[in-house]
Coordinates of C-alpha atoms and ligand atoms in Angstrom, one line a residue:
M1 CA -34.4 -0.8 12.0
K2 CA -30.3 -0.4 11.3
T3 CA -28.7 2.4 13.0
T4 CA -27.3 5.2 10.5
R5 CA -24.0 3.6 11.7
T6 CA -24.7 0.2 10.4
L7 CA -25.7 1.8 7.2
T8 CA -22.6 3.9 7.0
L9 CA -20.8 0.4 7.5
L10 CA -22.7 -1.3 4.8
L11 CA -22.9 1.3 2.1
A12 CA -18.7 1.4 2.7
L13 CA -18.7 -2.3 2.2
A14 CA -20.6 -2.2 -0.5
L15 CA -18.5 0.4 -2.0
A16 CA -15.3 -1.0 -1.4
G17 CA -16.6 -4.1 -3.7
C18 CA -14.8 -6.5 -1.8
A19 CA -14.3 -9.7 -3.4
T20 CA -16.5 -11.9 -1.2
A21 CA -13.5 -14.9 -1.2
T22 CA -11.8 -12.3 0.2
P23 CA -12.8 -10.9 3.9
C24 CA -13.2 -7.5 3.7
P25 CA -10.5 -5.4 5.6
E26 CA -13.0 -2.9 7.6
A27 CA -12.9 -5.1 10.9
A28 CA -9.9 -5.9 11.3
A29 CA -7.7 -2.5 10.0
P30 CA -7.3 -0.3 12.4
P31 CA -7.0 2.7 10.0
T32 CA -10.1 2.4 8.4
A33 CA -10.7 5.0 5.1
P34 CA -13.0 7.9 5.5
A35 CA -16.2 6.5 6.0
L36 CA -19.7 8.1 4.4
T37 CA -22.6 9.3 6.4
V38 CA -25.9 9.1 4.9
S39 CA -29.0 8.7 6.4
A40 CA -31.8 5.3 5.3
N41 CA -32.6 5.1 1.9
P42 CA -29.3 6.5 0.7
P43 CA -29.3 8.4 -2.9
G44 CA -26.0 7.4 -3.8
P45 CA -22.5 9.0 -3.7
T46 CA -22.5 12.4 -4.5
A47 CA -20.1 14.8 -6.1
A48 CA -19.9 16.6 -2.2
D49 CA -19.0 13.1 -0.9
A50 CA -16.0 12.0 -3.0
K51 CA -14.3 15.7 -2.4
A52 CA -14.8 15.0 1.3
F53 CA -13.2 11.5 0.8
A54 CA -10.3 12.7 -1.5
D55 CA -9.4 15.2 1.2
A56 CA -10.0 13.2 4.6
T57 CA -7.6 10.4 2.6
N58 CA -5.0 13.4 1.7
V59 CA -5.1 13.8 5.9
R60 CA -5.5 10.3 6.9
L61 CA -2.8 9.4 3.9
R62 CA 0.2 12.2 5.3
E63 CA -0.3 10.8 8.9
L64 CA 0.7 7.4 7.4
Y65 CA 3.5 7.8 5.8
A66 CA 4.7 9.9 8.2
R67 CA 4.8 7.0 10.7
M68 CA 5.9 5.0 7.8
E69 CA 8.6 7.1 7.0
T70 CA 10.3 7.4 10.2
S71 CA 10.1 3.8 11.1
G72 CA 11.6 2.7 7.6
Y73 CA 14.4 5.2 8.4
I74 CA 14.8 3.8 11.6
A75 CA 14.8 0.8 10.3
A76 CA 17.6 1.3 7.4
T77 CA 20.2 3.0 10.2
Y78 CA 19.8 0.8 12.7
I79 CA 18.9 -2.5 11.3
T80 CA 17.7 -4.9 13.9
H81 CA 14.5 -7.5 14.5
D82 CA 12.9 -4.7 16.4
T83 CA 13.2 -1.7 14.2
E84 CA 12.5 -4.5 11.0
R85 CA 9.0 -5.2 13.0
A86 CA 8.4 -1.7 13.5
A87 CA 8.3 -0.5 10.1
A88 CA 7.2 -4.1 8.6
S89 CA 3.7 -2.5 11.2
A90 CA 3.6 0.5 9.7
E91 CA 3.4 -0.2 6.5
S92 CA 1.4 -2.8 7.3
D93 CA -0.8 0.0 8.5
L94 CA -0.2 2.1 5.3
M95 CA -1.6 -1.2 3.1
A96 CA -4.6 -1.6 5.1
F97 CA -5.8 1.8 4.7
L98 CA -4.6 1.7 0.6
S99 CA -6.3 -1.4 0.0
E100 CA -9.7 -0.2 1.3
A101 CA -9.3 3.4 0.3
I102 CA -8.5 2.8 -3.5
P103 CA -12.2 0.7 -4.1
K104 CA -13.8 3.1 -2.9
A105 CA -12.4 5.9 -4.6
A106 CA -13.8 3.8 -7.6
S107 CA -17.1 4.2 -6.5
F108 CA -16.9 7.9 -7.8
R109 CA -15.8 6.9 -10.8
D110 CA -18.9 8.0 -12.9
L111 CA -19.9 11.4 -11.0
D112 CA -19.5 14.9 -12.4
L113 CA -16.5 15.6 -9.9
D114 CA -14.4 18.5 -10.0
P115 CA -11.2 18.0 -11.8
D116 CA -9.1 18.4 -8.3
T117 CA -11.0 15.6 -6.8
R118 CA -10.9 13.7 -10.0
R119 CA -7.3 13.9 -10.5
T120 CA -6.5 13.1 -6.5
L121 CA -8.7 10.2 -7.1
E122 CA -6.9 9.2 -9.7
L123 CA -3.7 9.7 -8.4
L124 CA -5.0 7.3 -5.4
R125 CA -5.2 4.3 -7.8
T126 CA -1.4 3.8 -8.6
K127 CA 0.2 4.9 -5.5
P128 CA 1.0 1.6 -3.7
T129 CA 3.8 0.1 -5.8
L130 CA 3.8 -2.9 -3.3
P131 CA -0.7 -3.8 -3.0
A132 CA -1.4 -6.0 -0.4
P133 CA -4.4 -8.2 -0.6
A134 CA -7.1 -7.1 1.9
D135 CA -7.1 -10.8 3.9
P136 CA -5.2 -8.7 6.8
A137 CA -3.2 -12.3 7.8
L138 CA -1.6 -12.2 4.1
R139 CA -1.2 -7.7 4.4
D140 CA 0.6 -8.8 7.5
E141 CA 2.8 -11.2 5.7
L142 CA 3.5 -9.1 2.5
A143 CA 5.1 -6.1 5.4
T144 CA 7.0 -8.6 6.9
I145 CA 8.7 -10.1 4.0
S146 CA 9.3 -6.8 2.3
S147 CA 10.8 -5.5 5.6
R148 CA 12.8 -8.5 5.8
L149 CA 14.3 -8.1 2.3
G150 CA 15.3 -4.6 3.3
S151 CA 17.6 -5.7 6.1
H152 CA 19.2 -8.8 4.3
Y153 CA 20.8 -6.3 2.4
G154 CA 21.3 -3.5 4.5
A155 CA 23.2 -6.2 7.0
A156 CA 24.6 -9.0 4.1
K157 CA 28.4 -9.7 4.0
Y158 CA 31.0 -12.4 2.5
C159 CA 33.1 -14.1 4.7
G160 CA 35.3 -15.9 1.9
P161 CA 34.6 -19.4 0.0
D162 CA 34.3 -20.9 3.0
G163 CA 32.2 -18.8 5.1
K164 CA 35.3 -18.6 7.4
G165 CA 37.2 -15.7 6.4
E166 CA 36.8 -12.3 7.1
C167 CA 33.8 -10.3 6.5
R168 CA 33.3 -7.7 3.9
E169 CA 30.2 -5.3 2.9
L170 CA 29.2 -4.2 -0.2
G171 CA 31.4 -1.1 0.1
E172 CA 34.4 -3.0 0.2
L173 CA 33.5 -5.4 -2.2
S174 CA 32.3 -2.8 -4.2
D175 CA 35.9 -1.2 -4.0
V176 CA 37.5 -4.2 -5.4
I177 CA 35.6 -4.1 -7.9
F178 CA 36.5 -0.5 -8.6
A179 CA 40.0 -1.0 -8.5
G180 CA 40.1 -3.0 -11.4
K181 CA 43.5 -4.8 -10.7
S182 CA 42.9 -8.6 -9.6
W183 CA 41.1 -10.6 -12.1
D184 CA 40.5 -13.2 -9.2
A185 CA 40.0 -10.9 -7.0
M186 CA 37.3 -9.2 -8.6
V187 CA 35.6 -12.5 -9.2
D188 CA 35.7 -13.5 -5.5
A189 CA 33.8 -10.0 -4.9
W190 CA 31.6 -10.4 -7.5
V191 CA 30.7 -14.2 -6.3
G192 CA 30.7 -13.4 -2.6
W193 CA 28.1 -10.4 -3.3
H194 CA 26.1 -11.9 -5.6
G195 CA 25.9 -14.8 -3.5
T196 CA 24.4 -13.6 -0.4
A197 CA 21.1 -12.7 -1.9
A198 CA 20.6 -16.4 -2.9
E199 CA 18.7 -17.1 0.2
T200 CA 15.9 -14.2 -0.3
R201 CA 14.8 -16.1 -3.4
A202 CA 11.9 -17.5 -1.9
D203 CA 11.0 -14.4 0.5
Y204 CA 11.2 -12.4 -3.5
Q205 CA 8.8 -15.1 -5.1
R206 CA 6.6 -15.0 -1.9
L207 CA 6.3 -10.9 -2.1
V208 CA 5.5 -11.2 -6.3
T209 CA 2.5 -13.8 -5.1
L210 CA 1.1 -10.9 -2.7
G211 CA 1.8 -7.8 -4.4
N212 CA 0.2 -9.1 -7.6
Q213 CA -2.8 -10.5 -5.9
G214 CA -3.0 -6.9 -4.0
A215 CA -2.8 -5.6 -7.4
R216 CA -5.6 -7.8 -9.0
E217 CA -7.6 -6.8 -6.0
L218 CA -7.3 -3.7 -7.1
G219 CA -7.9 -4.1 -10.9
F220 CA -4.9 -4.4 -12.5
A221 CA -3.3 -7.6 -14.2
D222 CA -0.9 -7.8 -12.2
L223 CA 1.6 -6.0 -10.0
G224 CA 3.9 -4.6 -13.3
V225 CA 0.3 -3.5 -15.3
L226 CA -0.1 -1.0 -11.7
W227 CA 3.3 0.2 -12.3
R228 CA 2.9 1.4 -15.6
S229 CA -0.3 3.1 -15.0
G230 CA 1.3 6.0 -12.8
Y231 CA 2.3 7.7 -16.6
A232 CA -0.7 9.7 -17.1
M233 CA -1.2 7.1 -20.1
P234 CA -2.2 3.9 -20.9
A235 CA 0.2 1.1 -19.7
D236 CA 0.8 -0.5 -23.1
D237 CA 1.9 3.3 -24.0
F238 CA 4.1 3.5 -21.6
A239 CA 6.2 0.3 -22.7
A240 CA 6.2 1.9 -26.0
E241 CA 7.1 5.0 -24.8
I242 CA 9.9 3.2 -23.4
D243 CA 11.1 1.6 -26.3
R244 CA 11.2 4.7 -28.1
L245 CA 13.6 6.7 -25.8
W246 CA 15.4 3.3 -25.9
T247 CA 15.9 3.0 -29.8
Q248 CA 17.0 6.8 -30.0
V249 CA 20.3 6.0 -27.1
K250 CA 21.1 2.8 -27.9
P251 CA 23.7 4.0 -31.3
L252 CA 25.1 6.1 -28.7
Y253 CA 25.7 3.2 -25.9
D254 CA 26.7 1.0 -28.4
N255 CA 29.3 3.0 -29.3
L256 CA 30.9 3.4 -25.9
H257 CA 30.7 -0.6 -25.4
C258 CA 32.8 -1.2 -28.5
Y259 CA 36.0 1.3 -27.3
V260 CA 35.3 0.5 -24.4
R261 CA 35.8 -3.6 -25.1
R262 CA 38.5 -3.0 -27.1
Q263 CA 40.1 -1.6 -24.5
L264 CA 39.8 -3.7 -21.5
A265 CA 40.6 -6.4 -24.1
K266 CA 43.9 -4.8 -24.4
K267 CA 44.3 -4.8 -20.7
W268 CA 43.2 -8.7 -20.1
G269 CA 43.7 -10.3 -23.1
A270 CA 41.2 -10.8 -25.8
D271 CA 41.0 -14.4 -24.5
R272 CA 39.3 -13.2 -21.6
V273 CA 37.6 -10.4 -23.4
P274 CA 36.5 -11.7 -26.6
L275 CA 35.8 -8.9 -29.4
D276 CA 32.5 -9.9 -30.7
Q277 CA 31.3 -11.3 -27.0
P278 CA 29.9 -9.2 -24.3
I279 CA 31.8 -7.8 -21.7
P280 CA 32.4 -9.9 -18.7
S281 CA 30.3 -8.0 -16.0
H282 CA 33.1 -7.8 -13.6
L283 CA 35.4 -5.8 -15.5
L284 CA 33.4 -2.6 -15.4
G285 CA 34.1 -1.1 -12.2
N286 CA 30.8 -1.7 -10.5
M287 CA 29.5 -4.2 -9.2
W288 CA 26.2 -4.5 -11.0
A289 CA 27.9 -2.7 -14.6
Q290 CA 25.5 -0.1 -14.4
D291 CA 28.6 2.7 -14.1
W292 CA 31.7 2.4 -15.0
S293 CA 33.6 5.7 -14.4
A294 CA 36.1 3.5 -12.8
L295 CA 37.4 3.0 -16.2
Y296 CA 38.0 6.1 -17.0
P297 CA 42.1 6.0 -16.6
L298 CA 42.2 3.1 -18.6
V299 CA 39.5 4.3 -21.1
A300 CA 40.4 8.6 -21.8
P301 CA 40.4 9.7 -25.0
Y302 CA 44.2 11.7 -24.1
K303 CA 45.8 10.3 -21.5
T304 CA 48.2 13.3 -21.2
A305 CA 45.4 15.8 -21.4
T306 CA 44.5 17.3 -18.0
T307 CA 41.4 15.6 -16.0
M308 CA 39.8 17.2 -13.3
D309 CA 40.2 14.3 -10.6
V310 CA 37.1 15.2 -8.2
T311 CA 37.9 12.4 -5.8
K312 CA 41.4 14.1 -5.2
A313 CA 40.8 17.2 -5.0
L314 CA 38.4 16.7 -2.2
K315 CA 41.4 14.7 -0.2
R316 CA 43.2 17.4 -1.1
K317 CA 41.4 19.6 0.6
K318 CA 40.2 17.3 3.2
V319 CA 36.1 17.9 2.7
D320 CA 34.5 15.8 5.2
A321 CA 30.8 14.7 4.5
K322 CA 29.1 17.4 6.2
Q323 CA 30.8 19.7 3.4
L324 CA 30.3 17.5 0.6
V325 CA 26.5 17.9 0.9
K326 CA 27.1 21.9 1.8
Y327 CA 28.5 22.0 -1.8
G328 CA 25.2 20.4 -2.9
E329 CA 23.3 22.7 -1.0
G330 CA 25.1 25.3 -1.9
F331 CA 24.2 24.9 -5.5
F332 CA 20.6 24.7 -4.9
T333 CA 20.3 28.0 -2.4
S334 CA 22.9 29.8 -5.5
L335 CA 20.1 29.3 -7.4
G336 CA 17.4 31.8 -5.1
M337 CA 15.7 28.2 -3.4
P338 CA 16.0 28.2 0.3
A339 CA 18.6 26.7 3.0
L340 CA 18.2 23.5 4.3
P341 CA 16.8 23.5 7.6
D342 CA 19.2 22.8 10.3
T343 CA 17.3 19.5 11.3
F344 CA 18.7 18.5 8.0
Y345 CA 21.8 18.2 9.5
E346 CA 21.4 16.9 13.1
R347 CA 19.2 14.1 11.4
S348 CA 20.6 13.1 8.1
Q349 CA 23.9 10.3 8.6
F350 CA 25.9 11.1 5.8
T351 CA 28.8 8.4 7.7
K352 CA 28.6 5.1 8.1
P353 CA 27.9 4.3 11.9
F354 CA 30.4 2.3 13.4
G355 CA 29.2 -0.8 15.3
R356 CA 26.1 -1.8 14.1
D357 CA 24.0 -2.7 10.3
V358 CA 22.3 0.2 8.2
V359 CA 21.5 0.0 4.6
C360 CA 24.8 2.4 3.1
H361 CA 22.9 2.8 -0.1
A362 CA 22.2 6.7 -0.5
S363 CA 18.2 7.7 -0.4
A364 CA 16.5 10.6 1.1
W365 CA 13.6 11.0 3.6
D366 CA 10.2 13.3 4.0
A367 CA 10.0 11.7 7.4
D368 CA 6.6 13.4 8.1
H369 CA 5.8 14.9 5.2
K370 CA 5.5 18.7 6.4
G371 CA 9.6 19.7 6.1
D372 CA 11.5 17.1 8.7
V373 CA 14.0 16.0 5.4
R374 CA 17.0 13.7 5.9
I375 CA 19.3 12.1 3.5
K376 CA 21.4 8.8 4.5
M377 CA 24.3 8.3 2.9
C378 CA 27.9 6.4 3.9
I379 CA 30.3 9.2 2.5
Q380 CA 33.8 8.1 1.9
G381 CA 34.8 11.7 -0.1
T382 CA 34.6 10.4 -3.4
E383 CA 33.5 11.9 -6.6
D384 CA 30.5 9.4 -6.9
D385 CA 29.4 10.6 -3.5
F386 CA 29.9 14.2 -4.2
V387 CA 27.6 12.9 -7.3
T388 CA 25.3 11.4 -5.3
A389 CA 24.5 14.2 -2.9
H390 CA 23.3 16.5 -5.6
H391 CA 21.2 13.0 -6.3
E392 CA 19.5 12.7 -3.2
L393 CA 19.1 17.0 -2.2
G394 CA 17.4 17.2 -5.9
H395 CA 15.1 14.5 -3.7
V396 CA 15.3 17.1 -0.8
Y397 CA 14.6 20.2 -2.7
Y398 CA 11.4 18.4 -4.2
Y399 CA 10.2 17.6 -0.8
L400 CA 10.7 20.9 0.7
A401 CA 8.8 22.4 -3.0
Y402 CA 5.7 20.6 -2.6
D403 CA 5.2 19.6 0.4
H404 CA 2.6 22.6 1.3
L405 CA 0.0 20.4 -1.4
P406 CA -2.3 17.7 -0.5
E407 CA -0.8 14.1 -0.1
L408 CA -1.5 12.8 -3.0
Y409 CA -0.2 15.8 -4.8
A410 CA 3.2 16.1 -2.3
E411 CA 5.6 13.2 -5.4
G412 CA 7.0 14.0 -8.0
A413 CA 5.7 14.7 -11.9
N414 CA 6.8 11.3 -12.8
D415 CA 8.4 9.4 -10.2
G416 CA 11.8 10.0 -12.7
F417 CA 11.1 13.8 -12.4
H418 CA 12.0 13.3 -8.8
E419 CA 15.4 11.2 -9.9
A420 CA 16.3 13.8 -12.3
I421 CA 16.1 17.1 -10.9
G422 CA 19.8 16.5 -8.2
D423 CA 21.3 14.7 -11.4
A424 CA 20.4 18.2 -13.8
V425 CA 22.0 19.9 -11.3
A426 CA 25.0 17.9 -11.4
L427 CA 25.3 18.4 -14.8
S428 CA 26.1 21.7 -14.3
V429 CA 29.1 20.7 -12.2
T430 CA 31.4 21.7 -15.0
P431 CA 35.4 22.2 -14.8
S432 CA 34.6 26.1 -14.9
Y433 CA 31.7 25.4 -11.8
L434 CA 34.6 23.6 -9.9
V435 CA 36.9 26.3 -10.0
D436 CA 34.1 28.8 -9.3
V437 CA 33.8 27.1 -5.8
G438 CA 37.4 26.3 -5.6
L439 CA 38.3 22.7 -5.3
F440 CA 40.5 23.7 -9.0
K441 CA 42.7 26.5 -10.2
Q442 CA 41.7 26.6 -13.5
A443 CA 39.8 24.6 -16.1
P444 CA 41.8 22.9 -18.8
S445 CA 39.5 23.8 -21.8
D446 CA 41.1 22.5 -25.4
E447 CA 39.6 20.0 -27.5
R448 CA 41.3 17.1 -25.9
A449 CA 40.5 17.6 -22.3
V450 CA 37.0 18.6 -23.6
L451 CA 37.1 14.8 -24.9
N452 CA 37.7 13.5 -21.7
E453 CA 35.7 15.0 -19.7
Q454 CA 32.9 14.2 -21.8
M455 CA 33.9 10.4 -21.5
R456 CA 34.0 10.7 -17.7
R457 CA 30.0 11.9 -18.0
A458 CA 29.5 9.3 -20.4
L459 CA 31.3 6.4 -18.0
E460 CA 28.1 7.6 -15.7
K461 CA 25.7 8.5 -17.9
V462 CA 25.2 6.6 -20.9
A463 CA 26.7 3.0 -19.8
F464 CA 23.7 3.6 -17.5
L465 CA 20.9 4.1 -20.4
P466 CA 20.8 -0.1 -21.0
F467 CA 20.7 -0.5 -17.2
G468 CA 18.2 1.6 -16.3
R469 CA 16.3 0.0 -19.2
L470 CA 16.5 -3.7 -18.3
I471 CA 16.0 -4.1 -14.4
D472 CA 12.2 -3.2 -14.6
Q473 CA 11.7 -5.3 -17.9
W474 CA 13.0 -8.0 -15.8
R475 CA 10.2 -7.4 -13.3
W476 CA 7.5 -6.5 -15.5
D477 CA 8.3 -10.3 -17.0
V478 CA 8.0 -11.5 -13.4
F479 CA 5.2 -10.0 -12.5
S480 CA 3.1 -10.9 -15.8
G481 CA 4.3 -14.7 -15.2
E482 CA 5.6 -15.0 -18.5
T483 CA 9.1 -15.4 -16.2
P484 CA 8.4 -18.1 -13.9
P485 CA 10.2 -18.9 -10.4
S486 CA 12.3 -21.0 -12.2
E487 CA 13.7 -18.4 -15.0
Y488 CA 14.2 -15.7 -12.3
N489 CA 18.3 -15.8 -13.2
A490 CA 18.5 -16.9 -16.6
S491 CA 16.1 -14.6 -17.4
W492 CA 17.8 -11.6 -15.9
W493 CA 21.2 -12.3 -17.7
R494 CA 19.4 -13.0 -20.8
L495 CA 18.6 -9.0 -20.4
K496 CA 21.6 -8.0 -19.5
H497 CA 23.5 -10.1 -22.3
D498 CA 20.7 -9.0 -24.9
I499 CA 20.3 -5.3 -23.6
Q500 CA 23.8 -4.5 -22.0
G501 CA 26.0 -6.6 -23.6
V502 CA 27.5 -8.1 -20.5
V503 CA 28.2 -11.8 -18.9
P504 CA 28.5 -13.1 -15.6
P505 CA 32.2 -13.8 -14.9
V506 CA 31.4 -17.3 -13.8
Q507 CA 28.1 -19.9 -14.9
R508 CA 25.2 -18.7 -12.7
T509 CA 22.6 -21.1 -12.1
E510 CA 18.9 -21.3 -10.9
A511 CA 20.5 -21.9 -7.2
D512 CA 21.5 -18.2 -7.5
F513 CA 19.2 -15.4 -7.3
D514 CA 21.6 -12.4 -8.7
P515 CA 18.6 -9.9 -9.0
G516 CA 18.8 -9.6 -5.2
A517 CA 22.0 -8.3 -4.6
K518 CA 20.8 -5.4 -6.0
Y519 CA 19.0 -3.4 -4.1
H520 CA 16.1 -2.0 -5.8
I521 CA 14.9 -5.8 -6.4
P522 CA 14.8 -6.1 -2.4
G523 CA 13.5 -2.6 -2.0
N524 CA 10.9 -3.3 -4.4
T525 CA 11.6 0.4 -5.4
P526 CA 10.7 0.3 -9.3
Y527 CA 13.7 1.2 -11.6
M528 CA 12.0 2.3 -14.7
R529 CA 12.6 6.3 -12.8
Y530 CA 16.0 6.0 -13.6
F531 CA 15.9 5.0 -17.2
L532 CA 13.4 8.2 -17.3
A533 CA 15.6 10.3 -15.6
A534 CA 18.8 9.7 -17.4
I535 CA 16.9 11.3 -20.5
L536 CA 14.6 14.1 -18.5
Q537 CA 17.9 15.1 -16.7
F538 CA 19.6 16.1 -19.7
Q539 CA 15.7 17.8 -21.4
F540 CA 15.7 19.3 -18.1
H541 CA 19.8 20.7 -18.4
R542 CA 18.7 22.2 -21.9
A543 CA 15.9 24.0 -21.3
L544 CA 17.4 25.5 -17.8
C545 CA 20.2 26.6 -19.5
K546 CA 18.2 28.2 -22.6
A547 CA 16.5 30.2 -19.3
A548 CA 19.9 31.1 -18.2
G549 CA 20.7 32.6 -21.5
H550 CA 23.5 30.0 -22.6
T551 CA 24.1 29.6 -25.9
G552 CA 27.3 27.3 -26.5
P553 CA 27.0 24.1 -26.6
L554 CA 25.5 22.1 -24.1
Y555 CA 27.8 20.3 -22.4
T556 CA 29.3 23.8 -21.2
C557 CA 27.2 25.2 -19.7
S558 CA 25.9 25.5 -15.8
I559 CA 23.0 27.0 -14.3
Y560 CA 25.0 28.1 -11.0
N561 CA 24.2 31.4 -9.8
N562 CA 21.3 32.0 -12.6
K563 CA 18.3 33.0 -10.6
E564 CA 16.1 32.9 -13.7
A565 CA 16.8 29.4 -14.3
G566 CA 16.6 28.7 -11.0
E567 CA 13.1 30.6 -10.4
R568 CA 12.0 27.7 -13.3
F569 CA 13.1 25.0 -11.7
W570 CA 11.3 26.0 -8.3
A571 CA 8.0 26.6 -10.0
L572 CA 8.5 22.7 -11.6
L573 CA 9.2 21.1 -7.9
Q574 CA 6.1 22.6 -6.3
M575 CA 3.5 22.3 -8.6
G576 CA 4.4 18.7 -7.4
A577 CA 2.3 16.4 -9.1
S578 CA -0.7 18.5 -9.1
R579 CA -1.2 18.3 -12.9
P580 CA -0.2 15.6 -15.4
W581 CA 3.9 15.3 -16.0
Q582 CA 3.3 16.4 -19.9
D583 CA 2.0 19.6 -18.4
A584 CA 4.9 20.3 -16.1
L585 CA 7.6 19.2 -18.5
E586 CA 5.6 21.6 -20.9
A587 CA 6.2 24.3 -18.1
L588 CA 9.6 23.8 -17.9
T589 CA 10.9 23.4 -21.4
G590 CA 7.6 23.9 -24.2
E591 CA 7.9 20.4 -24.8
R592 CA 5.4 17.6 -23.6
Q593 CA 7.0 14.4 -24.7
M594 CA 10.4 12.7 -23.1
D595 CA 12.5 13.1 -25.8
A596 CA 16.5 12.0 -25.7
T597 CA 17.7 14.6 -28.1
A598 CA 18.6 16.9 -25.0
I599 CA 21.4 13.6 -24.2
L600 CA 22.7 13.5 -27.5
D601 CA 23.2 17.1 -28.4
Y602 CA 25.6 16.5 -25.3
F603 CA 27.5 13.9 -26.0
A604 CA 27.8 15.1 -29.8
P605 CA 31.4 15.2 -29.5
L606 CA 32.1 11.9 -28.0
S607 CA 29.7 10.6 -30.4
A608 CA 31.7 11.8 -33.6
W609 CA 34.9 10.6 -31.7
L610 CA 33.8 7.3 -30.9
D611 CA 32.3 6.8 -34.6
E612 CA 36.4 7.8 -35.8
Q613 CA 37.7 5.5 -33.5
N614 CA 35.2 2.3 -34.1
K615 CA 35.2 2.6 -37.7
G616 CA 36.5 -1.2 -39.6
Q617 CA 35.5 -2.5 -36.0
E618 CA 33.6 -5.4 -35.1
C619 CA 31.0 -4.0 -32.5
G620 CA 28.2 -5.5 -30.9
W621 CA 27.9 -9.0 -29.5
Ligands
LIG1 O1 19.3 4.3 -6.6 C1 20.0 5.5 -6.7 C2 19.6 6.9 -6.3 C3 18.7 6.5 -4.5 S1 17.4 7.2 -5.4 C4 21.3 7.1 -5.1 N1 19.9 5.2 -8.0 C5 20.0 4.3 -8.7 C6 21.1 3.1 -8.4 O2 22.3 3.3 -7.9 O3 21.2 2.2 -8.3 C7 20.6 6.7 -8.6 C8 21.2 6.0 -9.9 C9 20.4 4.6 -9.9
LIG2 ZN1 17.3 8.7 -6.2

């Protein structure tokens, strides 16, 4: 006679729907999904079983995420072989749990479930960004590769064309590109950094194979389909939404591209920057050409009008890294949100430590999913750091607001919301706000200053749009197999050319792996979230300004100190992912669709000015 325990296991195996070709994970995986306890002749799972399963899954996931976040934070702030291995082990345990729990959740699908249980199980299905195959050996391999790619990126250095020169890290190489002084030095920095990624191509290719296998075992056609399925609509509809939003903003980008290219041609010569061709990527002030802020002095509409140089103001006031973050916290508390816990300041990494490798790419962490929040940055006191600190604090305040919810609700309404919170707040860092907090004595307000300010913002926000749109276009094509490994690099540059209108400074080949030189590719962080955020932050800003009673043009609004707007914002954060994102958006804005008219409204003055400047010019490439 079979014992109840054996029956439980058999039922669990049947529910898991394990493919016969791959061993089921039960025997090997240490963290098991909650089992159903049934007696002989089981009548099949009930709605109560499903609820119990959902509750237990929430509890176990919180423990596993806390372990993974903690070991991930250590690995990113102290890169060694050992920390990399510990992070891989925690990730592998989480993967094991998910690849067992998700098929189990599917077995409850046809029951009459209460709405929260149904939603929890749906969210679980699209939870993994890197689903592992059920085979424990393949799972460990995938977790190891994922961890190795992360530390490779953090520790990468360029030591000159012959490998024997002074070794420089990403920050130093980026400074050369930002400075925009010498063509040759910029090409060298660009080629040097991109070259560090070439050796990661094989690892990335294997990550794609194993991640795809994991996604297929969960019932998705490939990993890209899984990623696109997390937006409360069919995956294809989401792709169509992206196209719709891109079509809304493309004319604004094309206008900016056209004007900036002309100024670059004046500086570098039309032989190097031809007026009917894409722009050479190393000239745009940023390693990936995603943020063109560095070009402001070159392209400012009125060179003689006063500009508010935040970097200079921060230096003048000797604002250190912690104080810089405090400015950000001050904005959130001015809205009525809570002060950050002391542990935030004790445990965050604000500056690059001496004597060890760290991943400098800014990030926010929720170490125990119970309020132990941190950020990790390598602050140097620039305006970019100032904006990024607000961005990261947006994540941190989201964590603080939703950590009371069950684990699968402790997420952004969608991942674009998570990225948009801090950026929406930073849109309120207006000239008058900078005066209010004492960084400047007065704010210029004539029409020329407005256009200068608009240009400064556009170089960050508008320039980013096609970049945000294309990264995952590349990955979706890679995951689906439309782009085979033999075309990884060619496909990357095709998209960069077609969508962004940029070209590499030197000829690239398939011996290169340029996508790997961008953090989110080795980090396997889905990127469409940033494109969504680039649109959503203006939509949020418009709604919050309305709540604050602002009446003038959108670009003049700051919600600083406004408790009414703060309450609305906090309510959105507290919802987490408990409702579909359309409901969350409606609660804040009254709208159920993502909509780019807010960003277009915001940049209306610049848009009109660019139209005028570009009249009679051949734009496009
Ligand atoms: O990765 C980030 C943040 C961390 S979530 C610093 N961002 C994207 C990037 O740097 O590529 C913010 C803007 C886009
Ligand atoms: Zn972010």
